[in-house]
Every structure is written in structure tokens, then in C-alpha cells.
Tab-separated table of C-alpha atoms in Angstrom:
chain	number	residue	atom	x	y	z
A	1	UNK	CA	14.066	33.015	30.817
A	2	UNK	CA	15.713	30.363	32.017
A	3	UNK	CA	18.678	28.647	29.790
A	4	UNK	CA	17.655	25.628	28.242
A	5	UNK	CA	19.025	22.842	26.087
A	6	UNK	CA	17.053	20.587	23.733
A	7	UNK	CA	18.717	17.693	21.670
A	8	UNK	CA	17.395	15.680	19.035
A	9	UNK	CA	17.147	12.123	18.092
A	10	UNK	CA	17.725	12.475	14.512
A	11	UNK	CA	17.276	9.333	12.888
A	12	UNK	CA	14.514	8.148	15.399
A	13	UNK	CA	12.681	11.532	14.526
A	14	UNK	CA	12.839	11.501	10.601
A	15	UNK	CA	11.885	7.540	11.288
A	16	UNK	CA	9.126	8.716	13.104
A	17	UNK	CA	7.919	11.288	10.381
A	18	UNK	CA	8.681	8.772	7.585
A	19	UNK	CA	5.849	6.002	8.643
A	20	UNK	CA	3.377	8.831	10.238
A	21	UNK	CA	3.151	10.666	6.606
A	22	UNK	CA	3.197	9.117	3.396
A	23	UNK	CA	2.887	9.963	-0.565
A	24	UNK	CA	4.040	13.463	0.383
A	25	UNK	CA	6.777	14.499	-2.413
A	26	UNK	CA	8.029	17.768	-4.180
A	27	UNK	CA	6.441	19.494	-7.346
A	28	UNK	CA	9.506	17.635	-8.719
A	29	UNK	CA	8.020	14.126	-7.470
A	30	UNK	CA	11.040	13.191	-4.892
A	31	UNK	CA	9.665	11.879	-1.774
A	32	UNK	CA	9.881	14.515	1.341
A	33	UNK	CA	7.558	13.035	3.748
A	34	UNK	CA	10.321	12.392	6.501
A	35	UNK	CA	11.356	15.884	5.837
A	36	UNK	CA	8.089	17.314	6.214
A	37	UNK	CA	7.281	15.708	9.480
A	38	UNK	CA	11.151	16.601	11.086
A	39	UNK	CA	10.780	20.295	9.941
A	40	UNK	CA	7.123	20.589	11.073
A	41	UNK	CA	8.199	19.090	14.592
A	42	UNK	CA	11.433	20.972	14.542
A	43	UNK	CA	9.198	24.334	14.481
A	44	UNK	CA	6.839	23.574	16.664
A	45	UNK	CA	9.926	23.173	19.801
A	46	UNK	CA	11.282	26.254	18.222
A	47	UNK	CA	7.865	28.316	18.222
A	48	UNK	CA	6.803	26.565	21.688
A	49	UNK	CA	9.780	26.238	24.051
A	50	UNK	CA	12.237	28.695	22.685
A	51	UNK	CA	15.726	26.754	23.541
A	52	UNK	CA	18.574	28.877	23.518
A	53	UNK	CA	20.901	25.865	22.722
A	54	UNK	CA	19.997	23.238	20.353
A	55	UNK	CA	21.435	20.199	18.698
A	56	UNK	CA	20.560	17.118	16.587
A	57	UNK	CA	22.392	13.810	17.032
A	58	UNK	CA	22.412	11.120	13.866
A	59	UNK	CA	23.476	7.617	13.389
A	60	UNK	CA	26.781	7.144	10.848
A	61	UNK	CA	26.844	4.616	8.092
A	62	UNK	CA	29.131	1.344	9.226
A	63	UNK	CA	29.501	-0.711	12.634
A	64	UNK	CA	29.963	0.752	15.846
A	65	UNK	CA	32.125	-0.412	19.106
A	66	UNK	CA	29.051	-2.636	19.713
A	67	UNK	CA	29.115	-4.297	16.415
A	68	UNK	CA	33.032	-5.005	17.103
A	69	UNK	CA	31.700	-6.913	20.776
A	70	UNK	CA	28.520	-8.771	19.721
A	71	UNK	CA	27.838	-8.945	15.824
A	72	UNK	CA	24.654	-9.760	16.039
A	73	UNK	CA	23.650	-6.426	17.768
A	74	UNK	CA	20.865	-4.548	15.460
A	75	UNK	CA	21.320	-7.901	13.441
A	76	UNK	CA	17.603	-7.897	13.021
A	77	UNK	CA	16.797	-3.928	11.999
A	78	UNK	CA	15.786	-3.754	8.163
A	79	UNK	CA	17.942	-1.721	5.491
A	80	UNK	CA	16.704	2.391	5.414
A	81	UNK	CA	14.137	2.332	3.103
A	82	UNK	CA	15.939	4.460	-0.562
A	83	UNK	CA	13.241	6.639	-0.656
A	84	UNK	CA	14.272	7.666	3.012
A	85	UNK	CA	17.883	7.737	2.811
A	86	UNK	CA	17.422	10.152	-0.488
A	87	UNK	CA	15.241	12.283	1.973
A	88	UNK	CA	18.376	13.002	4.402
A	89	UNK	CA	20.886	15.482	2.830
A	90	UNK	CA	17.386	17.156	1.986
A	91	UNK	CA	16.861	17.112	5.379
A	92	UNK	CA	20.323	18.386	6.234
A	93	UNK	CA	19.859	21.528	4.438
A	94	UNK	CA	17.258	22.245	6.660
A	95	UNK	CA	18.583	21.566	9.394
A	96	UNK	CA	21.808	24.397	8.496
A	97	UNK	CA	19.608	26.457	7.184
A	98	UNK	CA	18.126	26.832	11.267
A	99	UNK	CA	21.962	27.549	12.015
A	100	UNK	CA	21.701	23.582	14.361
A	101	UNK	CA	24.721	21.830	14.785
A	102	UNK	CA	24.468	18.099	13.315
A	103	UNK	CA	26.832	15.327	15.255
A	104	UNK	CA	27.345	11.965	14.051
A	105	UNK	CA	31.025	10.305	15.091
A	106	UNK	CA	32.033	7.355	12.908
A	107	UNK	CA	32.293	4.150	15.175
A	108	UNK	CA	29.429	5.807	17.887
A	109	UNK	CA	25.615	6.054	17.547
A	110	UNK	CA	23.385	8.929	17.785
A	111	UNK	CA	22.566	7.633	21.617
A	112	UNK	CA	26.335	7.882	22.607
A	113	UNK	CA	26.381	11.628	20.919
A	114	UNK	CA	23.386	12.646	23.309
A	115	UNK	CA	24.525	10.950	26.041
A	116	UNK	CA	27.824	13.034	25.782
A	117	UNK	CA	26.503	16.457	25.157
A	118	UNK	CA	23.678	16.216	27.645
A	119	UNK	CA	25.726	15.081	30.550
A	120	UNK	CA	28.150	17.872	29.439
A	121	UNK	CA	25.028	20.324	29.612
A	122	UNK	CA	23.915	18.512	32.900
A	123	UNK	CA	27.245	19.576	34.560
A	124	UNK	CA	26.786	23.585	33.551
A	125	UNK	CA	23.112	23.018	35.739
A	126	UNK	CA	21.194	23.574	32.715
A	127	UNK	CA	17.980	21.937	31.697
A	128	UNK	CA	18.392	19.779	28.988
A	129	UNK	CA	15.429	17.668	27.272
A	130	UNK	CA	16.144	14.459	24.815
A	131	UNK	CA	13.811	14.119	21.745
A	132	UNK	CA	13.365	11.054	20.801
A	133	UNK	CA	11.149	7.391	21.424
A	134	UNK	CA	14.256	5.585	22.223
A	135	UNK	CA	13.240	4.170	25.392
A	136	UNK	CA	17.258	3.549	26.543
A	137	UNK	CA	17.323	6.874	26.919
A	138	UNK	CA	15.767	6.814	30.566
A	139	UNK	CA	19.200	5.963	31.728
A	140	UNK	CA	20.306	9.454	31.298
A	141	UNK	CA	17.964	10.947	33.425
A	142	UNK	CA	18.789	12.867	36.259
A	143	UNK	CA	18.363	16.650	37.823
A	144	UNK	CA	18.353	18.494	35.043
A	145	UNK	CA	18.413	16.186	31.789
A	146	UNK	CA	14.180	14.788	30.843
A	147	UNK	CA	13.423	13.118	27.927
A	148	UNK	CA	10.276	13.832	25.708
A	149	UNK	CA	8.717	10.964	23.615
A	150	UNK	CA	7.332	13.102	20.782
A	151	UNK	CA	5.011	9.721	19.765
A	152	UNK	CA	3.605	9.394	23.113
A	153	UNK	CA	3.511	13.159	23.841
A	154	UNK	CA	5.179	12.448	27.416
A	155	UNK	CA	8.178	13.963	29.825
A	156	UNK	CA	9.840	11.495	31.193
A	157	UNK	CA	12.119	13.572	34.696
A	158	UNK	CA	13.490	11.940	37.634
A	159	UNK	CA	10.403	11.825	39.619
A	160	UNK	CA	8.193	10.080	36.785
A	161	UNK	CA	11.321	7.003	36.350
A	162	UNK	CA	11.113	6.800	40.031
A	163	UNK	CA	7.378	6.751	40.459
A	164	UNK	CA	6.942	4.551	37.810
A	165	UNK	CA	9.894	2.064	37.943
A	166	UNK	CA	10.716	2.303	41.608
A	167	UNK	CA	14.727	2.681	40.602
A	168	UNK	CA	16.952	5.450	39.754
A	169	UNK	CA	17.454	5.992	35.964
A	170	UNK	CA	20.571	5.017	36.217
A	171	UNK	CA	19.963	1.549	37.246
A	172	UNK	CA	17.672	1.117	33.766
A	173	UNK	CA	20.711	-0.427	31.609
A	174	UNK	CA	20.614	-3.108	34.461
A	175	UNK	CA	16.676	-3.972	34.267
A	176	UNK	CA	18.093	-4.262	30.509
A	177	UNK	CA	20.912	-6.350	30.413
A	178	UNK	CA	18.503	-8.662	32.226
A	179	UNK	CA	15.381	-8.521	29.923
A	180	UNK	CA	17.224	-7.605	26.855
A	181	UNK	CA	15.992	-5.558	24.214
A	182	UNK	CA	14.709	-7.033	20.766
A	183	UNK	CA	14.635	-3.799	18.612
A	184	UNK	CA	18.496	-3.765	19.586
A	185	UNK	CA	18.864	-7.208	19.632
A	186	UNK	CA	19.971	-7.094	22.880
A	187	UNK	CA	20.255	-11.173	24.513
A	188	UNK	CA	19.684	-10.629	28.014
A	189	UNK	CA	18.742	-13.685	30.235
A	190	UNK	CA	15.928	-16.308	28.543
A	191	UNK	CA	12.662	-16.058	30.676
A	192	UNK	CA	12.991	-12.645	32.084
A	193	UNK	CA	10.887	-9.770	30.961
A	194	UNK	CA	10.775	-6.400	30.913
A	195	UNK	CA	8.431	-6.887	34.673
A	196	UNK	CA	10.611	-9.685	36.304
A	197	UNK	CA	14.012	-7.671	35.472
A	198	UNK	CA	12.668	-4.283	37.170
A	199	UNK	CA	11.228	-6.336	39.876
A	200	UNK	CA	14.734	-7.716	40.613
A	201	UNK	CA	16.621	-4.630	40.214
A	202	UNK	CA	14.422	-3.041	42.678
A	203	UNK	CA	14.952	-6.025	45.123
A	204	UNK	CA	18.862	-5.994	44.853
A	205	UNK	CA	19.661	-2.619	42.971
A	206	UNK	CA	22.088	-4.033	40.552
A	207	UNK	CA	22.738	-6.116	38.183
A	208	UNK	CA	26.085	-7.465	39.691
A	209	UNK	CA	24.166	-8.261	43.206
A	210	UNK	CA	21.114	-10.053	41.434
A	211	UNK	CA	23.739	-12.518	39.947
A	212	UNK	CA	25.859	-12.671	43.084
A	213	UNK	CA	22.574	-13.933	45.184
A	214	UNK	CA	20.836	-15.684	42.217
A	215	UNK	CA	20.175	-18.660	44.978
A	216	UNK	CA	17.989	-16.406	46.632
A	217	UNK	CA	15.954	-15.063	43.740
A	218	UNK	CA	12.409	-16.921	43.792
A	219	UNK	CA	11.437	-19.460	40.784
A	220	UNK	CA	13.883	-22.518	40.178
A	221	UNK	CA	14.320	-21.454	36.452
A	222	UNK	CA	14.744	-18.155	36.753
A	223	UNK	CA	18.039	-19.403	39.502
A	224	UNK	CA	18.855	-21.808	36.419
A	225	UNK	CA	18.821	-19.286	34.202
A	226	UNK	CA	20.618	-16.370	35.600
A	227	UNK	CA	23.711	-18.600	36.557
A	228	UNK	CA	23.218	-19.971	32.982
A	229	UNK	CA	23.367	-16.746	31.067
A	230	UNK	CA	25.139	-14.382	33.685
A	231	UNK	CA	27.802	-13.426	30.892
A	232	UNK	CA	24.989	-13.070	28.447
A	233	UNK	CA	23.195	-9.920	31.133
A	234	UNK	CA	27.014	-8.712	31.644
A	235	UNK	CA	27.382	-8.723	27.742
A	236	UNK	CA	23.638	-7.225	27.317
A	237	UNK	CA	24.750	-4.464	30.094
A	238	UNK	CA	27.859	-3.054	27.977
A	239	UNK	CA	25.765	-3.011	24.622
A	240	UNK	CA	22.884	-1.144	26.399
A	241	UNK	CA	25.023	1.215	28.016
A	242	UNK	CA	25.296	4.542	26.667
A	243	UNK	CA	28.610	6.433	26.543
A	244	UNK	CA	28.979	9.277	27.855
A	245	UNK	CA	32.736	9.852	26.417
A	246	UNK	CA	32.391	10.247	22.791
A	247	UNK	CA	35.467	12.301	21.571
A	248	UNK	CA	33.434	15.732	19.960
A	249	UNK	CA	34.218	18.448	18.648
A	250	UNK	CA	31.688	20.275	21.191
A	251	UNK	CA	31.093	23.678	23.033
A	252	UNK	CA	28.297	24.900	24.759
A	253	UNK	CA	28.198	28.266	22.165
A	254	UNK	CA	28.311	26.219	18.908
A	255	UNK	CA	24.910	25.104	19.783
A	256	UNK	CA	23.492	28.295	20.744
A	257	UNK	CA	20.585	29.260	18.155
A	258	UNK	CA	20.950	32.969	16.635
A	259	UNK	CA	19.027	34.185	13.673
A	260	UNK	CA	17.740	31.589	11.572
A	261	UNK	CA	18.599	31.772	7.749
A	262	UNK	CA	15.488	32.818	6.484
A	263	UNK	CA	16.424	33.590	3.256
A	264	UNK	CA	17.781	29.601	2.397
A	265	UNK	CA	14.844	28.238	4.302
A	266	UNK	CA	12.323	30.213	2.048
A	267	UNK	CA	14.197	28.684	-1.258
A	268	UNK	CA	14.038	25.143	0.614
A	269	UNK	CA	10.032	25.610	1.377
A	270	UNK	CA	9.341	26.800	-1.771
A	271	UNK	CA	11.807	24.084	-3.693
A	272	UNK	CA	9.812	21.287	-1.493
A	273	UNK	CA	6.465	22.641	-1.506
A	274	UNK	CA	6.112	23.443	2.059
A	275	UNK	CA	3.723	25.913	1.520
A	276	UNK	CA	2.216	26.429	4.999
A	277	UNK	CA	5.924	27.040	6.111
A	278	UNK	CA	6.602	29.599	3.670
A	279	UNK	CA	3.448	31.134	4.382
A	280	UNK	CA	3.673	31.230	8.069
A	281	UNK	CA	7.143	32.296	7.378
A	282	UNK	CA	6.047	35.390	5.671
A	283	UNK	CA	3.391	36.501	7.803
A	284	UNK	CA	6.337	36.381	10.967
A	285	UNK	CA	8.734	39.186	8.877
């Protein structure tokens, strides 16, 4: 079997579980719906693709480099819900308990973690698939990294960014730092969508050249607009750019998956009331 890589998303998948499942909590009453949702999806990649290398990728508490450039960036994102934030060191323990390395890097977000180790997994030519929703992701595309949107049920490669966009993933940060990006709160340039920016990045392939011949772009007010806000798309294209560099403490072994700790994640199902984990858990010894 080939060698294989998947990393996950962390906080966009226990998101994800969190609003798909609700009232689900513990004979004890604590709320594990998130939990139950991450774990369930967690096995099913396990049971399905069999990676040899794993890892999962989370979000640290305080601002990031971005914050420190634009502080408005995320300005708009609502506070964790409590009864989600209790649900993480819960889901922590599972996560050990599968023998996966966590990452999360004070200063850096969970997209600048994956963007590290999968490039780093991209250069050893092995495949390497991206959980998550997080549609910035495309940029990291290329032979051998895909990203799977879990929600959608879809594999985003190289061909389908190409096919569908008509540019090369890479050139996705600039069809962003012209349209923005309101979940981020990402500026961009007023008056240009998500349709105009790819439609311009396709005509002059970057960012930089669509600003250097903005007298040629069709549509008085879109001209107006990108000489208005140029520093605005140059600003939106460092926030939506993913880094690559994070400083971690990584190796390709560390995130190789052994034997699982089925002892501890027996006590956890039974402590949360997993029940068809523990039972599907039994019947595989």
C-alpha cells in the first residue's frame, strides 16, 4: 500500500460536529456532542483509508501574526460557545489515546500548521489529504497534497482547482486578496466578488499584474476601485496567505500511527457513553 498522509482541521472539524449534533452529553450530563461527531469521523478515515501517518492541527488561544498586521482580521467570528470549549481537553484525550500528534504554535493558526507539515510531506512525494471545509486551503494544492471537505463529501486535487477555476491553486490567495473573505474578515477590493476576482486572475495570472494594468481591466468602477484599494488586495493577500514556515517540532515518524491505545479509549467510550464505539471496539479484539 502506498504511503499516505492525512491531516486534520481540528477546530473546523469539532466546529463541524458541534452544530451537526446536538443535546448529546455523558451519563454525567456534560455536553460531548463535538466529541462524538470528531471521534465518529476520526474512525471512519481510520477504518476506510488506513493512513500510515496522521496528524491534527488546532487553533491556540490569543492573536496571531495577522492580528499584529490588521486588527480587525476574524474581528467578526463569535466567542467558542462554553459548552464547546469544555468539550476540547475531552476531545484531546481521544485524540492521545489514537497515539495522533496534536500541533498548535502560539502566534500561528491551525492553517499555517497544515500548510507546514503538508508541504513538508509534499517534498518526501507522499500523498497527503487536508480535512477540513476551510476553503483557503485550495492554495495548497498541488501533486501530491488534495483536500477533502468532509461537509460537502468532495476531493478537491490539482485537476478539479484547474477544471473548475481555470488557475493553478497557487494563484487562489490572489482571486482572494481581490474578493476578500468575510468569515476571515478579509477587506479585499469593494465591488469585486468571488466571480469577477477569478475572472481577472485568469486574465492576468496575478494579483501584482491585475493592479499594474488596472487601465485595461473592463468596467470604469472596477478601474476606480482597484487603484483605490490596491494596498487594501496587497494587505488582503498577506492575511490570506498561508505559511508554510511555522517553526515545529516535526518529523515524518512522530506522526506515524502504531497500535492504538485500546485500553484508554475503552475507559473514554464507556466514561462518555459512546456505546456503539465500545461495542464495535469489542467485536474488532
Amino acid at each position: 500500500m502506498p504511503k499516505n498522509f492525512f491531516i486534520i482541521d481540528g477546530h473546523s472539524q469539532l466546529y463541524q460536529a458541534y452544530y451537526a449534533i446536538s443535546g448529546l452529553t455523558t451519563p454525567s450530563g456534560q455536553p460531548i456532542n463535538a466529541v462524538y461527531g470528531f471521534t465518529r469521523m476520526l474512525r471512519k478515515i481510520l477504518k476506510e483509508d488506513r493512513p500510515c501517518y496522521m496528524a491534527i492541527a488546532f487553533d491556540s488561544k490569543g492573536p496571531t501574526f495577522r492580528h499584529e498586521e490588521y486588527k480587525e482580521y476574524k474581528a467578526h467570528r463569535k466567542p467558542t460557545p462554553d459548552d464547546l470549549v469544555s468539550q476540547i481537553p475531552l476531545m484531546f484525550d481521544v485524540i492521545k489515546a489514537y497515539g495522533i500528534p496534536i500541533f498548535a504554535i502560539q502566534g500561528f493558526e491551525a492553517d499555517d500548521i497544515i500548510g507546514t507539515i503538508s508541504k513538508k510531506v509534499s517534498m518526501e512525494n507522499i500523498e497527503c489529504t487536508i480535512i477540513t471545509t476551510d476553503k483557503d486551503m485550495d492554495q495548497l494544492v498541488d501533486k501530491y497534497i488534495k483536500v477533502f471537505n468532509p461537509r460537502k463529501k468532495q476531493i478537491r486535487n490539482i485537476d478539479r482547482i484547474r477544471n473548475e477555476m481555470g488557475i493553478e491553486p497557487k494563484r487562489f490567495i490572489d482571486v482572494l486578496a481581490l474578493s476578500g473573505d468575510s468569515s476571515d474578515n478579509i477587506p479585499g477590493v469593494p465591488g469585486i466578488g468571488i466571480k469577477t476576482a477569478l475572472e481577472l486572475i485568469r486574465e492576468w495570472k496575478s494579483l501584482e499584474n491585475v493592479l499594474s494594468n488596472t487601465d485595461k481591466v473592463k468596467g470604469k468602477k472596477k478601474q476606480e476601485n482597484l487603484l483605490k484599494y490596491a494596498e487594501s488586495a496587497r494587505l488582503s493577500m498577506r492575511l490570506a496567505t498561508i505559511n508554510t514556515e511555522v517553526p515545529l517540532d516535526y518529523n515524518l515518524e512522530s506522526c506515524r500511527l502504531m497500535n492504538f491505545n485500546n485500553n484508554k479509549l475503552n475507559e473514554l467510550f464507556a466514561e462518555y457513553g459512546f456505546n456503539s464505539f465500545l461495542a464495535e471496539n469489542h467485536d474488532n479484539n
